[in-house]
């Protein structure tokens, strides 16, 4: 299917985009890969599309241990960039585990972070879904919910966020730079997302017209030698995560001095595992420490009828990721 | 069941105006008018009649619509055509002809890397793009080609054909 | 006949993008159509309010049930003549407009009112109401031989389990499409169908017109796998009605999402299977199948049929029952019956082998059926034992336990299973024309879904007349050609072979007598059984004499020669022997038990299916079938929302099929058989790969991690569990 047609405006300057984007019925499009899926299934029907893909926001720079990624950079360019590969291989790993070669050539960083959930009820126009139609109910909660979240859910929505990149960025404490007509602001990555309320579940905290201009990561290249993105899926490639874990460790003199862990496929936003991180710091890498981190990772998980397997899976995934980078099994 | 239909037509709905687009496809320049919501796939396949590019899913999930834009592979079904003004596009029609096959096309024939042929254009374009990324192993070819589905199950021969051209 | 790995006849067209699929025909004035779908799973269409739609730009016409009133009533028109709604997404109207986007816009302006009734959206809601069909395909649905109860009572070992398989969808890469128009009383229908002649016959019946006024074309088909058949007809009829109403050509193409609802599915099964053994031999089999069918049409795969004959066993009872649900209609899909049926039977055989302390391969050999025990007939040929032996050797089955059981994160497991599929022929005709320049045209109104029909037809004719493939033109997919077989059930090559052979035999006889009758020619006076056809020559076997075909033709038939041949359908009741193709599949898999991930690493399969015309293309068919089987085993599952009956996740991002990264190494052995009962010793090969492998994979999972999974698909959650949480250890 196709949706109703729209007016097309190509933005060449950020201030133009911001002015246009705040208008009623307008939406931004960057790579267009999520937007067009939504439009074709009747889930997005803007009056005007403001194409921001040619805004000069695709630069990648690294200076003084701050990596700055222009939000309109394409995923494949980011994954192939030497500064990313050398200083933040976790980002490259997460990107290369995403979608397909073709889609990575099209998709932008900003668009990837703002893609909507893959919950099949959300993506089927007629079904009950609070995220799509507030107050209509949640088809997934008592329906097919193998894909659903373990953490951060509400009675009204149990969807997960699908981005792999966001999980890696959450682990690296990335900041999102947002421009609006009122000026520029910075958000911690998790604050880009909202937890669901009882009958509504908007995904992002951005206001209409806000543009993500960049993502920046400070003081994290110390994790470069020990980081991994572990993505578990039913087939070997080209599938959204069933569960994923971004893990990074810093080990000095046989002791873990810093740990970062975030999980994907288990929550409405990339889920930082602070408890697990705390349990690792100050300990020697090894079986006991990793098992403790695994146990803490699943604390508070609330399963539904068909996704309980994600609990042991998440635990195992955390342990496996730590084994991979911890230098010991 | 009742069917209600009005007696006459009156076209009062206004669709957004068409917009101008220039594209270079297979070294031919096209100056056309398109609907602002048209995908690159619809423009190539329906409007320009270059039907070698296939529509398998229209949702980015199969790779049948793969074309190259400035040498990079994209799925044209999720490409908003309006975004591609002045783009340089290669479709299967521009890859090689019966008399001058691209080495990968010839390898596809030798390895019988196709059955129904509906995924084939996409596989070949994706393969050509992947070859330019210098895959170092069979595993890398398999991973790199995973955006191109094949329901007939020609995968092993497709990978063998790409591996042969890659010299692996 | 000689085997030869000719390149695929139409490969050049396909690798250059020049092959025109039927949906790519673009007549002037073409309208684009779209279907409006019912938002309920069960009930009645009450009204279609189309006041708004015609005001939309480009709108051309609306087709509803009212328009179908002009069609004759038949199975193919029920859904468009009756306003009952049987499944979510059932089309209730068609809109045509100048462009597809305009058709979608106009369709959005049409208001549909429906009245819903309570729906049965999943099989388990109506198990009690299951019905017993009389037939499953051409087989009786329920059979009983011997005394099963006593045999099970006396057995030394009884394996009794329930096996289940999920709904799968075919998903040929090309969605169903039609481009059609009327030329006065005549209809031209370009459509992606596996059966042009059946399509023509149904159009003739529905539109009450003579078949000769209808031309159906399907020269290239982007896959089919069983779904490009009858379920497409009602929607194709609506496109034809739209064309008739507007006087313009109309194109209707299904969306990928509609490929989940409108063109069929592999039915869900729950199978209760019991095997009784004494001394390692099967003494009893009971196989009772409950499967899903739609609320409007009963369909059953022949799921338990193969349990009647795969192994030697005196006491066998099988039944099939159907549960009608408000879900889409099932139809045959890739190895219908054998895929789900062997999953149960062969999984159970593996369990039995374990309990009996026998190698699973030895148990199969021990229970080999040396004749068809259901009919008492001999096999027309049966090389299953060779398949076991050759497959096992090439795979290294005997010493598998000595191999390492771990490779990095993977725990390795091995499994094997048997596959089989009946060899059947359809009646058909073929025409062969030899042109004056000794080039050949072979014509048959069949289709090539990617299975190599163009190549096979060309090769059979070329071989018989000693003409190189480069000089052969093959024409198919057009009802102007002689009646060809439908593409399905692995029957096409076997069906066309006798027809083409008969046509070429006539040509050989004509040519031989033409050559021999010229007293001054090099072959003057030779008898026709002394003459052979080779290298574009007619050649005497007894002497060195030869004459070029083109010279013979120039002299006596400068305009060329034409002959038609016929094949008869398999006459099942009168058969002297049962025709069956066989195979043995061996797999090596890896399971990462901490993460639940399963990957197939290596597949070795030995197949025996008569004589192979073209090993290159046969291998493609076998491998393609095996990959389909891997999908069924590990990935594919169509989900229905219980509350609404809506199919969920109607995209390739949700319905997973194997991708390149999932591919194992394949080793295919083809065991040639001479079959005195089958013309040319040709059996079908297409379905063999798609069965057996599911059970082999399930057995390998058990071998790796000690868990018996008795349902498909086998996924992460099945392989995870405290027992496999190696990360803990
Ligand atoms: C078959 C398939 C498989 C996929 N698999 C994966 C996967 O495994 N992992 C994964 O992570 N993703 C996956 N994806 C999703 C894919 O990565 C996203 O579609 C893509 O990243 C979106 O980026 P885009 O630039 O195309 O976004 P668009 O479609 O252009 O934009 C999406 C939304 O973000 C908004 N937006 C975009 N950029 C900005 C900005 N700078 N500021 C403000 N708003 C903005 C737009 O308004 C729009 O609403 C898959 C997609 C498909 C089709
Ligand atoms: S989980 Fe959220 S997105 Fe899915 S149906 Fe419920 S409300 Fe909608
Ligand atoms: S048609 Fe574009 S990816 Fe399937
Ligand atoms: S050859 Fe048929 S889908 Fe690939």
PDB file of C-alpha atoms in Angstrom, chain C residues 503-723:
ATOM      1  CA  UNK C 503       6.811 -35.868 -30.791  1.00  0.00           C
ATOM      2  CA  UNK C 504      10.515 -36.289 -31.414  1.00  0.00           C
ATOM      3  CA  UNK C 505      10.060 -39.965 -32.229  1.00  0.00           C
ATOM      4  CA  UNK C 506       7.606 -38.965 -34.955  1.00  0.00           C
ATOM      5  CA  UNK C 507      10.088 -36.436 -36.294  1.00  0.00           C
ATOM      6  CA  UNK C 508      12.868 -38.996 -36.240  1.00  0.00           C
ATOM      7  CA  UNK C 509      10.739 -41.425 -38.179  1.00  0.00           C
ATOM      8  CA  UNK C 510       9.837 -38.795 -40.778  1.00  0.00           C
ATOM      9  CA  UNK C 511      13.426 -37.674 -41.124  1.00  0.00           C
ATOM     10  CA  UNK C 512      14.745 -41.192 -41.314  1.00  0.00           C
ATOM     11  CA  UNK C 513      12.375 -42.124 -44.073  1.00  0.00           C
ATOM     12  CA  UNK C 514      13.107 -38.882 -45.887  1.00  0.00           C
ATOM     13  CA  UNK C 515      16.827 -39.545 -45.715  1.00  0.00           C
ATOM     14  CA  UNK C 516      16.517 -43.189 -46.673  1.00  0.00           C
ATOM     15  CA  UNK C 517      14.086 -42.626 -49.471  1.00  0.00           C
ATOM     16  CA  UNK C 518      16.505 -40.526 -51.495  1.00  0.00           C
ATOM     17  CA  UNK C 519      18.355 -43.206 -53.386  1.00  0.00           C
ATOM     18  CA  UNK C 520      21.118 -40.781 -54.327  1.00  0.00           C
ATOM     19  CA  UNK C 521      21.567 -39.408 -50.838  1.00  0.00           C
ATOM     20  CA  UNK C 522      24.303 -40.660 -48.515  1.00  0.00           C
ATOM     21  CA  UNK C 523      21.745 -42.611 -46.477  1.00  0.00           C
ATOM     22  CA  UNK C 524      19.709 -43.867 -49.413  1.00  0.00           C
ATOM     23  CA  UNK C 525      18.279 -47.290 -48.767  1.00  0.00           C
ATOM     24  CA  UNK C 526      19.193 -47.439 -45.069  1.00  0.00           C
ATOM     25  CA  UNK C 527      16.591 -48.748 -42.673  1.00  0.00           C
ATOM     26  CA  UNK C 528      15.343 -46.411 -40.007  1.00  0.00           C
ATOM     27  CA  UNK C 529      16.573 -48.515 -37.108  1.00  0.00           C
ATOM     28  CA  UNK C 530      20.067 -48.165 -38.526  1.00  0.00           C
ATOM     29  CA  UNK C 531      19.845 -44.401 -38.309  1.00  0.00           C
ATOM     30  CA  UNK C 532      20.801 -42.282 -35.378  1.00  0.00           C
ATOM     31  CA  UNK C 533      20.606 -38.563 -34.678  1.00  0.00           C
ATOM     32  CA  UNK C 534      23.686 -36.837 -33.414  1.00  0.00           C
ATOM     33  CA  UNK C 535      25.597 -33.604 -33.934  1.00  0.00           C
ATOM     34  CA  UNK C 536      22.980 -32.230 -36.329  1.00  0.00           C
ATOM     35  CA  UNK C 537      23.512 -35.288 -38.497  1.00  0.00           C
ATOM     36  CA  UNK C 538      21.551 -38.382 -39.327  1.00  0.00           C
ATOM     37  CA  UNK C 539      24.086 -41.110 -39.149  1.00  0.00           C
ATOM     38  CA  UNK C 540      24.137 -44.775 -40.062  1.00  0.00           C
ATOM     39  CA  UNK C 541      25.159 -47.030 -37.243  1.00  0.00           C
ATOM     40  CA  UNK C 542      26.352 -49.734 -39.581  1.00  0.00           C
ATOM     41  CA  UNK C 543      28.454 -47.596 -41.901  1.00  0.00           C
ATOM     42  CA  UNK C 544      30.172 -44.247 -41.890  1.00  0.00           C
ATOM     43  CA  UNK C 545      27.423 -42.691 -43.923  1.00  0.00           C
ATOM     44  CA  UNK C 546      25.782 -39.541 -42.583  1.00  0.00           C
ATOM     45  CA  UNK C 547      23.772 -36.622 -43.813  1.00  0.00           C
ATOM     46  CA  UNK C 548      23.289 -33.220 -42.317  1.00  0.00           C
ATOM     47  CA  UNK C 549      19.812 -32.671 -40.929  1.00  0.00           C
ATOM     48  CA  UNK C 550      19.623 -29.337 -42.722  1.00  0.00           C
ATOM     49  CA  UNK C 551      20.413 -31.018 -46.030  1.00  0.00           C
ATOM     50  CA  UNK C 552      17.683 -33.595 -45.545  1.00  0.00           C
ATOM     51  CA  UNK C 553      15.252 -30.840 -44.683  1.00  0.00           C
ATOM     52  CA  UNK C 554      16.310 -28.594 -47.551  1.00  0.00           C
ATOM     53  CA  UNK C 555      15.741 -31.414 -49.933  1.00  0.00           C
ATOM     54  CA  UNK C 556      12.433 -32.699 -48.710  1.00  0.00           C
ATOM     55  CA  UNK C 557      10.873 -30.319 -46.217  1.00  0.00           C
ATOM     56  CA  UNK C 558      12.318 -26.821 -46.614  1.00  0.00           C
ATOM     57  CA  UNK C 559       9.559 -25.394 -44.426  1.00  0.00           C
ATOM     58  CA  UNK C 560      10.391 -27.791 -41.659  1.00  0.00           C
ATOM     59  CA  UNK C 561       8.422 -30.445 -39.860  1.00  0.00           C
ATOM     60  CA  UNK C 562       6.034 -30.406 -36.917  1.00  0.00           C
ATOM     61  CA  UNK C 563       4.879 -33.155 -34.601  1.00  0.00           C
ATOM     62  CA  UNK C 564       2.804 -33.300 -31.459  1.00  0.00           C
ATOM     63  CA  UNK C 565       3.097 -35.809 -28.690  1.00  0.00           C
ATOM     64  CA  UNK C 566       0.942 -36.738 -25.758  1.00  0.00           C
ATOM     65  CA  UNK C 567       1.458 -38.090 -22.252  1.00  0.00           C
ATOM     66  CA  UNK C 568      -1.114 -39.937 -20.266  1.00  0.00           C
ATOM     67  CA  UNK C 569      -1.723 -39.237 -16.604  1.00  0.00           C
ATOM     68  CA  UNK C 570      -0.711 -41.754 -13.992  1.00  0.00           C
ATOM     69  CA  UNK C 571      -3.615 -44.179 -13.752  1.00  0.00           C
ATOM     70  CA  UNK C 572      -3.358 -44.904 -10.045  1.00  0.00           C
ATOM     71  CA  UNK C 573      -5.837 -47.780  -9.762  1.00  0.00           C
ATOM     72  CA  UNK C 574      -4.247 -49.621 -12.657  1.00  0.00           C
ATOM     73  CA  UNK C 575      -0.636 -49.193 -11.655  1.00  0.00           C
ATOM     74  CA  UNK C 576       1.526 -52.300 -11.619  1.00  0.00           C
ATOM     75  CA  UNK C 577       4.041 -50.639  -9.369  1.00  0.00           C
ATOM     76  CA  UNK C 578       4.206 -47.656  -7.018  1.00  0.00           C
ATOM     77  CA  UNK C 579       6.496 -44.871  -8.178  1.00  0.00           C
ATOM     78  CA  UNK C 580       8.344 -43.105  -5.400  1.00  0.00           C
ATOM     79  CA  UNK C 581      11.449 -40.972  -5.124  1.00  0.00           C
ATOM     80  CA  UNK C 582      13.563 -41.289  -1.985  1.00  0.00           C
ATOM     81  CA  UNK C 583      16.329 -39.627  -0.114  1.00  0.00           C
ATOM     82  CA  UNK C 584      18.370 -39.732   3.055  1.00  0.00           C
ATOM     83  CA  UNK C 585      19.367 -36.490   4.739  1.00  0.00           C
ATOM     84  CA  UNK C 586      22.230 -36.149   7.203  1.00  0.00           C
ATOM     85  CA  UNK C 587      22.828 -32.947   9.117  1.00  0.00           C
ATOM     86  CA  UNK C 588      25.359 -31.501  11.493  1.00  0.00           C
ATOM     87  CA  UNK C 589      24.168 -28.643  13.633  1.00  0.00           C
ATOM     88  CA  UNK C 590      25.601 -26.461  16.325  1.00  0.00           C
ATOM     89  CA  UNK C 591      23.686 -25.320  19.369  1.00  0.00           C
ATOM     90  CA  UNK C 592      24.946 -22.556  21.616  1.00  0.00           C
ATOM     91  CA  UNK C 593      23.038 -23.805  24.570  1.00  0.00           C
ATOM     92  CA  UNK C 594      23.696 -20.786  26.743  1.00  0.00           C
ATOM     93  CA  UNK C 595      22.139 -18.488  24.172  1.00  0.00           C
ATOM     94  CA  UNK C 596      19.722 -20.923  22.607  1.00  0.00           C
ATOM     95  CA  UNK C 597      21.015 -20.274  19.109  1.00  0.00           C
ATOM     96  CA  UNK C 598      20.909 -23.102  16.567  1.00  0.00           C
ATOM     97  CA  UNK C 599      22.775 -23.168  13.270  1.00  0.00           C
ATOM     98  CA  UNK C 600      22.864 -25.864  10.643  1.00  0.00           C
ATOM     99  CA  UNK C 601      26.508 -26.396   9.714  1.00  0.00           C
ATOM    100  CA  UNK C 602      26.540 -29.182   7.184  1.00  0.00           C
ATOM    101  CA  UNK C 603      23.934 -31.038   5.169  1.00  0.00           C
ATOM    102  CA  UNK C 604      24.645 -34.133   3.146  1.00  0.00           C
ATOM    103  CA  UNK C 605      21.757 -35.629   1.249  1.00  0.00           C
ATOM    104  CA  UNK C 606      21.567 -38.570  -1.111  1.00  0.00           C
ATOM    105  CA  UNK C 607      18.567 -38.658  -3.406  1.00  0.00           C
ATOM    106  CA  UNK C 608      17.305 -41.346  -5.726  1.00  0.00           C
ATOM    107  CA  UNK C 609      14.695 -40.078  -8.126  1.00  0.00           C
ATOM    108  CA  UNK C 610      15.021 -41.894 -11.394  1.00  0.00           C
ATOM    109  CA  UNK C 611      17.265 -40.498 -14.076  1.00  0.00           C
ATOM    110  CA  UNK C 612      18.559 -36.979 -13.790  1.00  0.00           C
ATOM    111  CA  UNK C 613      18.488 -34.938 -16.978  1.00  0.00           C
ATOM    112  CA  UNK C 614      20.569 -32.042 -15.813  1.00  0.00           C
ATOM    113  CA  UNK C 615      22.698 -32.510 -12.696  1.00  0.00           C
ATOM    114  CA  UNK C 616      23.466 -28.793 -12.395  1.00  0.00           C
ATOM    115  CA  UNK C 617      19.798 -27.818 -12.245  1.00  0.00           C
ATOM    116  CA  UNK C 618      18.823 -30.882 -10.227  1.00  0.00           C
ATOM    117  CA  UNK C 619      21.319 -29.898  -7.578  1.00  0.00           C
ATOM    118  CA  UNK C 620      19.789 -26.417  -7.443  1.00  0.00           C
ATOM    119  CA  UNK C 621      16.367 -27.981  -6.937  1.00  0.00           C
ATOM    120  CA  UNK C 622      17.534 -30.271  -4.169  1.00  0.00           C
ATOM    121  CA  UNK C 623      19.468 -27.559  -2.353  1.00  0.00           C
ATOM    122  CA  UNK C 624      16.567 -25.131  -2.701  1.00  0.00           C
ATOM    123  CA  UNK C 625      14.228 -27.707  -1.208  1.00  0.00           C
ATOM    124  CA  UNK C 626      16.573 -28.374   1.691  1.00  0.00           C
ATOM    125  CA  UNK C 627      16.808 -24.669   2.427  1.00  0.00           C
ATOM    126  CA  UNK C 628      13.025 -24.474   2.477  1.00  0.00           C
ATOM    127  CA  UNK C 629      13.117 -27.338   4.953  1.00  0.00           C
ATOM    128  CA  UNK C 630      15.603 -25.505   7.149  1.00  0.00           C
ATOM    129  CA  UNK C 631      13.224 -22.547   7.186  1.00  0.00           C
ATOM    130  CA  UNK C 632      10.362 -24.748   8.316  1.00  0.00           C
ATOM    131  CA  UNK C 633      12.546 -26.387  10.932  1.00  0.00           C
ATOM    132  CA  UNK C 634      14.066 -23.301  12.495  1.00  0.00           C
ATOM    133  CA  UNK C 635      12.463 -20.069  11.400  1.00  0.00           C
ATOM    134  CA  UNK C 636       9.052 -19.954   9.863  1.00  0.00           C
ATOM    135  CA  UNK C 637       5.866 -19.378  11.775  1.00  0.00           C
ATOM    136  CA  UNK C 638       2.803 -17.366  10.852  1.00  0.00           C
ATOM    137  CA  UNK C 639       1.064 -15.995  13.921  1.00  0.00           C
ATOM    138  CA  UNK C 640      -2.622 -15.228  14.289  1.00  0.00           C
ATOM    139  CA  UNK C 641      -3.790 -12.790  16.934  1.00  0.00           C
ATOM    140  CA  UNK C 642      -6.224 -14.726  19.033  1.00  0.00           C
ATOM    141  CA  UNK C 643      -8.400 -11.768  19.855  1.00  0.00           C
ATOM    142  CA  UNK C 644      -9.004 -10.511  16.330  1.00  0.00           C
ATOM    143  CA  UNK C 645      -7.945 -13.261  13.962  1.00  0.00           C
ATOM    144  CA  UNK C 646      -5.587 -10.812  12.288  1.00  0.00           C
ATOM    145  CA  UNK C 647      -2.333 -12.295  11.008  1.00  0.00           C
ATOM    146  CA  UNK C 648       0.523 -10.605  12.847  1.00  0.00           C
ATOM    147  CA  UNK C 649       3.820  -9.419  11.481  1.00  0.00           C
ATOM    148  CA  UNK C 650       2.982  -9.553   7.799  1.00  0.00           C
ATOM    149  CA  UNK C 651       6.474  -8.702   6.572  1.00  0.00           C
ATOM    150  CA  UNK C 652       9.846 -10.292   5.959  1.00  0.00           C
ATOM    151  CA  UNK C 653      11.148  -8.527   9.050  1.00  0.00           C
ATOM    152  CA  UNK C 654       8.731 -10.636  11.122  1.00  0.00           C
ATOM    153  CA  UNK C 655       8.221 -13.838   9.123  1.00  0.00           C
ATOM    154  CA  UNK C 656      11.752 -15.129   9.042  1.00  0.00           C
ATOM    155  CA  UNK C 657      13.077 -17.244   6.220  1.00  0.00           C
ATOM    156  CA  UNK C 658      16.701 -18.380   6.035  1.00  0.00           C
ATOM    157  CA  UNK C 659      19.214 -15.821   4.756  1.00  0.00           C
ATOM    158  CA  UNK C 660      22.671 -16.279   3.264  1.00  0.00           C
ATOM    159  CA  UNK C 661      24.287 -16.200   6.700  1.00  0.00           C
ATOM    160  CA  UNK C 662      22.244 -19.232   7.727  1.00  0.00           C
ATOM    161  CA  UNK C 663      23.602 -21.412   4.970  1.00  0.00           C
ATOM    162  CA  UNK C 664      25.401 -24.629   5.813  1.00  0.00           C
ATOM    163  CA  UNK C 665      27.693 -26.523   3.468  1.00  0.00           C
ATOM    164  CA  UNK C 666      25.705 -28.769   1.163  1.00  0.00           C
ATOM    165  CA  UNK C 667      26.840 -32.042  -0.300  1.00  0.00           C
ATOM    166  CA  UNK C 668      24.322 -33.609  -2.672  1.00  0.00           C
ATOM    167  CA  UNK C 669      24.593 -37.144  -3.990  1.00  0.00           C
ATOM    168  CA  UNK C 670      22.336 -38.187  -6.835  1.00  0.00           C
ATOM    169  CA  UNK C 671      21.764 -41.880  -7.216  1.00  0.00           C
ATOM    170  CA  UNK C 672      20.622 -42.776 -10.698  1.00  0.00           C
ATOM    171  CA  UNK C 673      17.833 -45.281 -11.074  1.00  0.00           C
ATOM    172  CA  UNK C 674      16.580 -47.177 -14.075  1.00  0.00           C
ATOM    173  CA  UNK C 675      12.867 -47.516 -13.730  1.00  0.00           C
ATOM    174  CA  UNK C 676      11.169 -49.875 -16.146  1.00  0.00           C
ATOM    175  CA  UNK C 677       7.751 -48.559 -15.155  1.00  0.00           C
ATOM    176  CA  UNK C 678       8.321 -44.857 -15.705  1.00  0.00           C
ATOM    177  CA  UNK C 679       8.891 -43.283 -19.118  1.00  0.00           C
ATOM    178  CA  UNK C 680      12.511 -42.275 -19.376  1.00  0.00           C
ATOM    179  CA  UNK C 681      12.936 -43.329 -15.740  1.00  0.00           C
ATOM    180  CA  UNK C 682      11.927 -39.775 -14.834  1.00  0.00           C
ATOM    181  CA  UNK C 683      10.630 -39.111 -11.323  1.00  0.00           C
ATOM    182  CA  UNK C 684      10.019 -35.714  -9.782  1.00  0.00           C
ATOM    183  CA  UNK C 685      12.749 -34.205  -7.656  1.00  0.00           C
ATOM    184  CA  UNK C 686      11.499 -30.836  -6.430  1.00  0.00           C
ATOM    185  CA  UNK C 687       9.754 -31.925  -3.248  1.00  0.00           C
ATOM    186  CA  UNK C 688      12.303 -34.385  -1.969  1.00  0.00           C
ATOM    187  CA  UNK C 689      14.609 -31.839  -0.395  1.00  0.00           C
ATOM    188  CA  UNK C 690      11.871 -30.141   1.605  1.00  0.00           C
ATOM    189  CA  UNK C 691      10.937 -33.128   3.774  1.00  0.00           C
ATOM    190  CA  UNK C 692      12.994 -35.218   6.151  1.00  0.00           C
ATOM    191  CA  UNK C 693      15.446 -32.473   6.994  1.00  0.00           C
ATOM    192  CA  UNK C 694      13.145 -31.098   9.714  1.00  0.00           C
ATOM    193  CA  UNK C 695      13.330 -34.372  11.652  1.00  0.00           C
ATOM    194  CA  UNK C 696      17.048 -34.679  10.965  1.00  0.00           C
ATOM    195  CA  UNK C 697      17.549 -31.247  12.520  1.00  0.00           C
ATOM    196  CA  UNK C 698      15.342 -32.044  15.523  1.00  0.00           C
ATOM    197  CA  UNK C 699      17.272 -35.266  16.069  1.00  0.00           C
ATOM    198  CA  UNK C 700      20.544 -33.408  15.803  1.00  0.00           C
ATOM    199  CA  UNK C 701      19.358 -30.933  18.430  1.00  0.00           C
ATOM    200  CA  UNK C 702      18.684 -33.882  20.684  1.00  0.00           C
ATOM    201  CA  UNK C 703      22.088 -35.321  19.890  1.00  0.00           C
ATOM    202  CA  UNK C 704      23.700 -32.010  20.812  1.00  0.00           C
ATOM    203  CA  UNK C 705      21.885 -31.024  23.972  1.00  0.00           C
ATOM    204  CA  UNK C 706      19.774 -34.004  24.941  1.00  0.00           C
ATOM    205  CA  UNK C 707      16.433 -32.279  24.432  1.00  0.00           C
ATOM    206  CA  UNK C 708      13.666 -33.693  22.301  1.00  0.00           C
ATOM    207  CA  UNK C 709      11.832 -30.914  20.545  1.00  0.00           C
ATOM    208  CA  UNK C 710       8.619 -32.210  19.061  1.00  0.00           C
ATOM    209  CA  UNK C 711       7.352 -29.031  17.499  1.00  0.00           C
ATOM    210  CA  UNK C 712       8.447 -26.726  14.733  1.00  0.00           C
ATOM    211  CA  UNK C 713       9.976 -24.254  14.418  1.00  0.00           C
ATOM    212  CA  UNK C 714      12.705 -25.043  16.929  1.00  0.00           C
ATOM    213  CA  UNK C 715      13.853 -21.773  18.360  1.00  0.00           C
ATOM    214  CA  UNK C 716      15.964 -20.097  20.999  1.00  0.00           C
ATOM    215  CA  UNK C 717      13.500 -20.761  23.807  1.00  0.00           C
ATOM    216  CA  UNK C 718      13.502 -24.467  22.999  1.00  0.00           C
ATOM    217  CA  UNK C 719      17.230 -24.822  23.374  1.00  0.00           C
ATOM    218  CA  UNK C 720      17.613 -22.679  26.468  1.00  0.00           C
ATOM    219  CA  UNK C 721      17.023 -23.944  29.906  1.00  0.00           C
ATOM    220  CA  UNK C 722      18.703 -24.646  33.195  1.00  0.00           C
ATOM    221  CA  UNK C 723      20.137 -27.839  31.790  1.00  0.00           C
TER     222      UNK C 723
END
